[in-house]
Amino acid sequence: MFEFEPVARKTVPPAHFGYMASGVDDEVTLRANREGFLKFQLRPRRLVDVSKVDMSTEILGVKFDTPIIVAPVGGQKAFYTGGEIPVAKAAKVGNHLQILSTVTTSSVEEVTAARGAPIWYQLYATNKWEIAKAFVTRAEKAGCLAIAVTVDRNGGRNQETLTRLQRTDTRECSACHDRSSMEANLRRRPMYDGVDVTGLTSGQSSAMTWDFFKRLRDTTKMKIVIKGILAHEDAKLAADAGIDAIIVSNHGARAEDSGRSTIDALPEIVEAVGGRMPILIDSGFRRGTDIAKALCMGAQGVCIGRPYIWGLGAFGQPGVERVLELLRIELRTIMQQLGAPSIKHLTPAMVRRA
């Protein structure tokens, strides 16, 4: 799978590749997300019949063939013509849950049609409630099953790697961006069509509190998911508030440079939740063994971001299909080696801290 990245680097414009590949500040968290898996070891069991392996799982009442989830990534037409549409078609092939970004370059209606099944919609809430309400209403009308609210982008971010790569890209990228103002830039996004963005200076909210979710619950019948939890205190508050699921995430190391991997944060969050709601996780997952560790530790699903974008940038839909297929193959292999014929057989006893 790692061979897709250098191919994508050659085919995707430098500024676009940098948007996908970079972290923030010194990128300590970007490295920590990979190194975090080294802190945990697998404990395989023997003499178990694993001639047949069932990787299917149920998330919020819907069955999928795999716990591998297509994470929300914005602006996918920056990486390949068609953007989110070939990704949706690839997700359909493997029956993966797909989560669509607020800053998608294809509409939620188009992506849902291409996926051929309901998806989740990821929400960036601005400081204007009416904008969030418009997104939620549209997503629900399109048949989305859940709204995944990102809570880890409260302010700006210092992406030095991206800035360096942008210097090497001499194109006038007006096809993707309008840097004249935030309003002009957002109006290029399909989900902002017909939405009043007058006076908006940021695509994210710096004032969101738990009150937002009370208001959201009164607005939609969709399941409500919080994306961006890293502390057990917040996980407990989410469970207490009746949130339907959470995603343990550090935004792929693109929010703050905390230096803490999501896999390291997972155990305390699982303990705090106590089985009251599903826990998903993302950030840094590249191997079937990474996925297996998270599932053993209590996650119900693992969201994949950069790897499928490598596949998209390199080869379009076939590239995305192959990346997801490789992850499924690796997960099936490690499940056999662990003595786990199904997802439910991946237990905490199969992993230990190194």
Short mmCIF file of C-alpha atoms in Angstrom, two decimals:
data_model
loop_
_atom_site.label_atom_id
_atom_site.label_comp_id
_atom_site.label_asym_id
_atom_site.label_seq_id
_atom_site.Cartn_x
_atom_site.Cartn_y
_atom_site.Cartn_z
CA MET A 1 0.00 0.00 0.00
CA PHE A 2 2.83 2.40 0.78
CA GLU A 3 3.86 2.23 -2.89
CA PHE A 4 0.82 4.32 -3.80
CA GLU A 5 2.15 7.39 -1.97
CA PRO A 6 5.17 8.12 -4.22
CA VAL A 7 3.01 7.61 -7.32
CA ALA A 8 0.46 10.08 -5.98
CA ARG A 9 3.26 12.52 -5.15
CA LYS A 10 4.26 12.49 -8.83
CA THR A 11 0.75 12.86 -10.22
CA VAL A 12 -0.85 15.27 -7.73
CA PRO A 13 0.19 18.97 -7.81
CA PRO A 14 2.63 19.81 -4.97
CA ALA A 15 0.28 22.17 -3.12
CA HIS A 16 -2.52 19.61 -3.23
CA PHE A 17 -0.26 16.79 -2.12
CA GLY A 18 0.98 18.99 0.72
CA TYR A 19 -2.58 19.68 1.85
CA MET A 20 -3.10 15.93 2.21
CA ALA A 21 0.30 14.91 3.57
CA SER A 22 1.19 17.65 6.05
CA GLY A 23 0.66 17.91 9.78
CA VAL A 24 1.02 21.05 11.91
CA ASP A 25 3.94 22.78 13.62
CA ASP A 26 6.85 20.30 13.97
CA GLU A 27 4.63 17.37 12.91
CA VAL A 28 5.40 15.50 16.13
CA THR A 29 1.85 14.15 16.21
CA LEU A 30 2.09 13.06 12.58
CA ARG A 31 5.01 10.83 13.52
CA ALA A 32 3.43 9.81 16.83
CA ASN A 33 0.37 8.46 15.05
CA ARG A 34 2.54 5.83 13.38
CA GLU A 35 4.93 5.25 16.26
CA GLY A 36 2.04 4.79 18.68
CA PHE A 37 1.31 1.33 17.30
CA LEU A 38 4.76 0.19 18.45
CA LYS A 39 3.61 0.67 22.05
CA PHE A 40 1.21 -2.26 21.70
CA GLN A 41 1.92 -5.90 20.97
CA LEU A 42 -0.44 -8.59 19.73
CA ARG A 43 -0.91 -11.88 21.64
CA PRO A 44 -2.02 -14.54 19.14
CA ARG A 45 -4.00 -17.59 20.22
CA ARG A 46 -3.43 -20.99 18.60
CA LEU A 47 -5.44 -24.07 17.63
CA VAL A 48 -8.52 -22.11 16.57
CA ASP A 49 -10.39 -22.89 13.34
CA VAL A 50 -9.89 -19.80 11.18
CA SER A 51 -10.53 -21.45 7.82
CA LYS A 52 -13.42 -19.01 7.46
CA VAL A 53 -13.09 -15.40 8.60
CA ASP A 54 -16.07 -13.07 8.98
CA MET A 55 -15.00 -9.41 8.95
CA SER A 56 -18.54 -8.02 8.91
CA THR A 57 -19.58 -5.61 11.61
CA GLU A 58 -22.59 -3.56 12.64
CA ILE A 59 -22.28 0.17 13.26
CA LEU A 60 -25.30 2.10 14.54
CA GLY A 61 -27.63 -0.65 13.41
CA VAL A 62 -26.26 -1.05 9.89
CA LYS A 63 -24.21 -4.04 8.78
CA PHE A 64 -21.04 -3.57 6.72
CA ASP A 65 -18.72 -6.17 5.25
CA THR A 66 -15.73 -4.66 7.02
CA PRO A 67 -14.89 -2.37 9.96
CA ILE A 68 -12.66 -0.33 7.62
CA ILE A 69 -14.34 3.04 7.07
CA VAL A 70 -13.70 5.64 4.37
CA ALA A 71 -12.93 8.77 6.39
CA PRO A 72 -14.00 12.28 5.37
CA VAL A 73 -11.36 14.11 3.33
CA GLY A 74 -12.13 17.49 1.82
CA GLY A 75 -11.54 18.70 -1.72
CA GLN A 76 -11.00 15.34 -3.39
CA LYS A 77 -11.12 16.76 -6.92
CA ALA A 78 -7.75 18.28 -6.04
CA PHE A 79 -6.34 14.76 -6.22
CA TYR A 80 -8.25 13.24 -9.13
CA THR A 81 -10.97 14.17 -11.62
CA GLY A 82 -14.31 13.16 -10.20
CA GLY A 83 -13.07 13.42 -6.62
CA GLU A 84 -15.50 11.86 -4.19
CA ILE A 85 -17.47 9.99 -6.88
CA PRO A 86 -14.82 7.35 -7.72
CA VAL A 87 -14.18 7.02 -3.98
CA ALA A 88 -17.87 6.32 -3.38
CA LYS A 89 -17.90 3.73 -6.14
CA ALA A 90 -14.84 2.06 -4.61
CA ALA A 91 -16.51 2.06 -1.19
CA LYS A 92 -19.52 0.37 -2.78
CA VAL A 93 -17.35 -2.46 -4.14
CA GLY A 94 -16.16 -3.44 -0.64
CA ASN A 95 -19.33 -2.33 1.19
CA HIS A 96 -17.42 0.17 3.31
CA LEU A 97 -19.12 2.87 5.35
CA GLN A 98 -18.27 6.23 3.78
CA ILE A 99 -18.21 9.57 5.58
CA LEU A 100 -18.45 12.68 3.38
CA SER A 101 -16.68 15.93 4.24
CA THR A 102 -18.42 19.29 4.57
CA VAL A 103 -15.85 20.70 2.14
CA THR A 104 -16.56 18.01 -0.43
CA THR A 105 -16.13 18.89 -4.11
CA SER A 106 -19.16 16.75 -5.00
CA SER A 107 -22.64 17.15 -3.57
CA VAL A 108 -24.04 14.82 -0.93
CA GLU A 109 -26.74 13.78 -3.40
CA GLU A 110 -24.17 12.80 -6.04
CA VAL A 111 -22.04 10.87 -3.59
CA THR A 112 -25.00 9.02 -2.08
CA ALA A 113 -26.11 8.00 -5.56
CA ALA A 114 -22.61 6.79 -6.47
CA ARG A 115 -22.26 4.85 -3.22
CA GLY A 116 -25.66 3.25 -3.75
CA ALA A 117 -26.37 3.25 -0.03
CA PRO A 118 -26.73 5.77 2.80
CA ILE A 119 -23.53 7.47 3.97
CA TRP A 120 -22.59 9.64 6.94
CA TYR A 121 -22.08 13.39 6.64
CA GLN A 122 -19.22 15.10 8.45
CA LEU A 123 -20.11 18.57 9.70
CA TYR A 124 -17.90 21.59 10.24
CA ALA A 125 -20.13 23.93 12.22
CA THR A 126 -19.38 27.60 11.68
CA ASN A 127 -20.24 30.31 14.18
CA LYS A 128 -23.59 30.67 12.37
CA TRP A 129 -26.18 28.11 13.47
CA GLU A 130 -28.28 28.59 10.32
CA ILE A 131 -25.42 27.28 8.17
CA ALA A 132 -25.12 24.11 10.25
CA LYS A 133 -28.89 23.67 10.13
CA ALA A 134 -28.88 23.98 6.33
CA PHE A 135 -26.17 21.33 6.00
CA VAL A 136 -27.93 18.96 8.40
CA THR A 137 -31.29 19.38 6.69
CA ARG A 138 -29.77 18.72 3.27
CA ALA A 139 -27.81 15.68 4.47
CA GLU A 140 -30.90 14.19 6.09
CA LYS A 141 -32.98 14.77 2.95
CA ALA A 142 -30.26 12.99 0.95
CA GLY A 143 -30.67 9.95 3.18
CA CYS A 144 -27.57 10.21 5.35
CA LEU A 145 -27.67 7.95 8.39
CA ALA A 146 -25.58 10.07 10.74
CA ILE A 147 -24.06 13.49 11.19
CA ALA A 148 -20.44 13.39 12.38
CA VAL A 149 -19.59 16.72 13.96
CA THR A 150 -15.91 17.61 13.98
CA VAL A 151 -14.96 19.31 17.26
CA ASP A 152 -11.16 19.52 17.00
CA ARG A 153 -10.80 22.49 14.64
CA ASN A 154 -11.35 25.49 16.89
CA GLY A 155 -8.85 27.92 15.42
CA GLY A 156 -6.13 28.32 12.84
CA ARG A 157 -3.23 25.97 12.25
CA ASN A 158 0.42 26.29 11.30
CA GLN A 159 1.12 23.98 8.35
CA GLU A 160 4.73 24.73 7.51
CA THR A 161 5.21 21.67 5.28
CA LEU A 162 2.20 22.71 3.20
CA THR A 163 3.55 26.25 2.93
CA ARG A 164 6.89 24.97 1.64
CA LEU A 165 5.20 22.77 -0.96
CA GLN A 166 2.97 25.63 -2.06
CA ARG A 167 6.09 27.64 -2.88
CA THR A 168 7.08 24.99 -5.44
CA ASP A 169 3.66 25.08 -7.10
CA THR A 170 3.58 27.98 -9.54
CA ARG A 171 0.05 27.35 -10.84
CA GLU A 172 -2.69 29.87 -10.20
CA CYS A 173 -5.00 27.46 -8.43
CA SER A 174 -8.20 29.38 -9.13
CA ALA A 175 -9.88 26.18 -10.26
CA CYS A 176 -9.90 24.95 -6.66
CA HIS A 177 -9.64 28.02 -4.45
CA ASP A 178 -10.57 31.65 -4.34
CA ARG A 179 -8.19 33.32 -1.92
CA SER A 180 -9.88 36.71 -2.20
CA SER A 181 -12.05 35.93 0.84
CA MET A 182 -13.42 33.09 2.94
CA GLU A 183 -16.88 33.80 1.56
CA ALA A 184 -15.72 33.47 -2.05
CA ASN A 185 -13.78 30.30 -1.32
CA LEU A 186 -16.69 28.58 0.44
CA ARG A 187 -19.14 29.49 -2.31
CA ARG A 188 -17.15 27.20 -4.61
CA ARG A 189 -18.11 24.19 -2.48
CA PRO A 190 -21.27 22.31 -3.54
CA MET A 191 -22.63 22.03 0.00
CA TYR A 192 -22.55 25.82 0.37
CA ASP A 193 -24.81 26.29 -2.65
CA GLY A 194 -27.70 28.50 -1.56
CA VAL A 195 -26.25 29.00 1.91
CA ASP A 196 -25.74 32.55 3.17
CA VAL A 197 -22.06 32.87 4.08
CA THR A 198 -22.04 36.65 4.27
CA GLY A 199 -19.54 37.86 6.85
CA LEU A 200 -18.12 34.40 7.49
CA THR A 201 -14.40 34.49 8.28
CA SER A 202 -13.88 30.81 9.11
CA GLY A 203 -15.30 27.48 8.02
CA GLN A 204 -15.14 26.19 11.60
CA SER A 205 -16.63 27.31 14.89
CA SER A 206 -14.51 28.64 17.73
CA ALA A 207 -17.52 28.91 20.04
CA MET A 208 -19.03 25.41 19.98
CA THR A 209 -20.11 23.94 23.33
CA TRP A 210 -22.29 21.03 24.43
CA ASP A 211 -25.32 23.27 23.90
CA PHE A 212 -24.77 22.88 20.15
CA PHE A 213 -25.57 19.18 20.40
CA LYS A 214 -28.78 19.80 22.33
CA ARG A 215 -29.87 22.07 19.51
CA LEU A 216 -28.75 19.55 16.92
CA ARG A 217 -30.76 16.77 18.57
CA ASP A 218 -33.89 18.90 18.25
CA THR A 219 -33.15 19.50 14.56
CA THR A 220 -32.52 16.05 13.11
CA LYS A 221 -33.52 12.41 13.40
CA MET A 222 -30.10 11.30 12.16
CA LYS A 223 -27.66 9.67 14.54
CA ILE A 224 -25.24 12.16 16.08
CA VAL A 225 -21.53 11.38 16.18
CA ILE A 226 -18.73 13.48 17.66
CA LYS A 227 -15.42 13.37 15.80
CA GLY A 228 -12.26 14.54 17.54
CA ILE A 229 -12.39 13.09 21.07
CA LEU A 230 -8.99 12.48 22.71
CA ALA A 231 -9.66 12.71 26.47
CA HIS A 232 -11.66 10.32 28.63
CA GLU A 233 -13.42 13.25 30.30
CA ASP A 234 -14.95 14.33 26.98
CA ALA A 235 -15.81 10.75 26.06
CA LYS A 236 -17.77 10.38 29.31
CA LEU A 237 -19.54 13.69 28.74
CA ALA A 238 -20.50 12.54 25.24
CA ALA A 239 -21.94 9.30 26.58
CA ASP A 240 -23.77 11.15 29.34
CA ALA A 241 -25.22 13.52 26.74
CA GLY A 242 -26.67 10.64 24.72
CA ILE A 243 -24.36 11.05 21.74
CA ASP A 244 -24.77 8.01 19.47
CA ALA A 245 -21.07 7.39 18.74
CA ILE A 246 -17.67 9.05 18.92
CA ILE A 247 -14.60 9.04 16.72
CA VAL A 248 -11.27 9.11 18.54
CA SER A 249 -9.30 11.43 16.30
CA ASN A 250 -6.54 14.03 16.21
CA HIS A 251 -7.55 15.07 12.70
CA GLY A 252 -4.72 13.07 11.17
CA ALA A 253 -2.28 15.23 13.16
CA ARG A 254 -3.69 18.31 11.40
CA ALA A 255 -5.35 20.00 14.40
CA GLU A 256 -2.82 20.54 17.21
CA ASP A 257 0.67 19.14 17.68
CA SER A 258 -0.14 17.38 20.95
CA GLY A 259 2.34 14.57 20.33
CA ARG A 260 -0.24 11.98 21.36
CA SER A 261 -1.43 9.24 19.03
CA THR A 262 -5.05 8.18 18.89
CA ILE A 263 -4.19 4.53 19.58
CA ASP A 264 -2.54 5.67 22.83
CA ALA A 265 -5.68 7.60 23.80
CA LEU A 266 -8.06 4.75 22.96
CA PRO A 267 -7.83 2.65 26.17
CA GLU A 268 -8.85 5.44 28.55
CA ILE A 269 -11.73 6.40 26.26
CA VAL A 270 -13.01 2.83 25.99
CA GLU A 271 -12.96 2.59 29.78
CA ALA A 272 -14.78 5.89 30.22
CA VAL A 273 -17.51 5.01 27.74
CA GLY A 274 -18.11 1.61 29.29
CA GLY A 275 -19.89 0.18 26.27
CA ARG A 276 -22.59 2.87 26.21
CA MET A 277 -21.94 3.78 22.56
CA PRO A 278 -19.78 2.69 19.62
CA ILE A 279 -16.24 4.04 19.41
CA LEU A 280 -14.55 4.58 16.06
CA ILE A 281 -10.98 5.75 15.58
CA ASP A 282 -8.76 7.30 12.90
CA SER A 283 -5.33 8.90 12.38
CA GLY A 284 -2.22 6.97 11.37
CA PHE A 285 -3.74 3.62 10.40
CA ARG A 286 -1.80 2.02 7.56
CA ARG A 287 -1.78 -1.74 8.19
CA GLY A 288 -4.17 -4.55 8.96
CA THR A 289 -2.25 -5.07 12.19
CA ASP A 290 -2.92 -1.43 13.16
CA ILE A 291 -6.62 -1.97 12.58
CA ALA A 292 -6.63 -5.25 14.51
CA LYS A 293 -4.99 -3.61 17.53
CA ALA A 294 -7.68 -0.94 17.68
CA LEU A 295 -10.47 -3.49 17.32
CA CYS A 296 -8.95 -5.63 20.08
CA MET A 297 -8.79 -2.57 22.31
CA GLY A 298 -12.46 -1.77 21.92
CA ALA A 299 -12.99 0.22 18.72
CA GLN A 300 -15.90 -0.86 16.51
CA GLY A 301 -14.50 0.66 13.34
CA VAL A 302 -11.36 2.26 11.93
CA CYS A 303 -11.44 5.24 9.57
CA ILE A 304 -8.85 5.42 6.80
CA GLY A 305 -7.89 8.75 5.21
CA ARG A 306 -4.55 9.38 3.53
CA PRO A 307 -4.03 5.84 2.15
CA TYR A 308 -7.13 5.88 -0.03
CA ILE A 309 -6.27 9.41 -1.18
CA TRP A 310 -2.89 8.03 -2.29
CA GLY A 311 -4.80 5.47 -4.32
CA LEU A 312 -7.14 8.11 -5.71
CA GLY A 313 -4.33 10.44 -6.71
CA ALA A 314 -2.30 7.65 -8.26
CA PHE A 315 -4.93 5.70 -10.21
CA GLY A 316 -8.43 6.99 -9.52
CA GLN A 317 -11.14 4.51 -8.57
CA PRO A 318 -8.99 1.39 -9.22
CA GLY A 319 -6.38 2.84 -6.88
CA VAL A 320 -8.90 3.40 -4.09
CA GLU A 321 -10.33 -0.08 -4.60
CA ARG A 322 -6.88 -1.64 -4.39
CA VAL A 323 -5.88 0.24 -1.22
CA LEU A 324 -9.08 -0.82 0.52
CA GLU A 325 -8.65 -4.38 -0.76
CA LEU A 326 -5.10 -4.56 0.59
CA LEU A 327 -6.28 -3.42 4.00
CA ARG A 328 -9.04 -6.03 3.98
CA ILE A 329 -6.53 -8.73 3.00
CA GLU A 330 -4.12 -7.68 5.75
CA LEU A 331 -6.90 -7.56 8.35
CA ARG A 332 -8.14 -11.00 7.36
CA THR A 333 -4.60 -12.37 7.56
CA ILE A 334 -3.88 -11.00 11.02
CA MET A 335 -7.27 -12.19 12.28
CA GLN A 336 -6.33 -15.71 11.19
CA GLN A 337 -2.95 -15.41 12.87
CA LEU A 338 -4.56 -14.15 16.07
CA GLY A 339 -7.07 -16.99 16.14
CA ALA A 340 -10.06 -14.70 15.57
CA PRO A 341 -12.62 -16.09 13.09
CA SER A 342 -14.80 -12.98 13.46
CA ILE A 343 -14.56 -9.39 14.64
CA LYS A 344 -16.18 -10.29 17.96
CA HIS A 345 -13.29 -12.67 18.64
CA LEU A 346 -10.81 -9.76 18.65
CA THR A 347 -10.60 -9.20 22.40
CA PRO A 348 -8.52 -7.06 24.80
CA ALA A 349 -6.62 -10.20 25.83
CA MET A 350 -5.06 -10.28 22.37
CA VAL A 351 -3.16 -7.03 22.84
CA ARG A 352 -0.80 -5.77 25.52
CA ARG A 353 1.19 -2.61 26.10
CA ALA A 354 4.84 -3.18 25.19
#
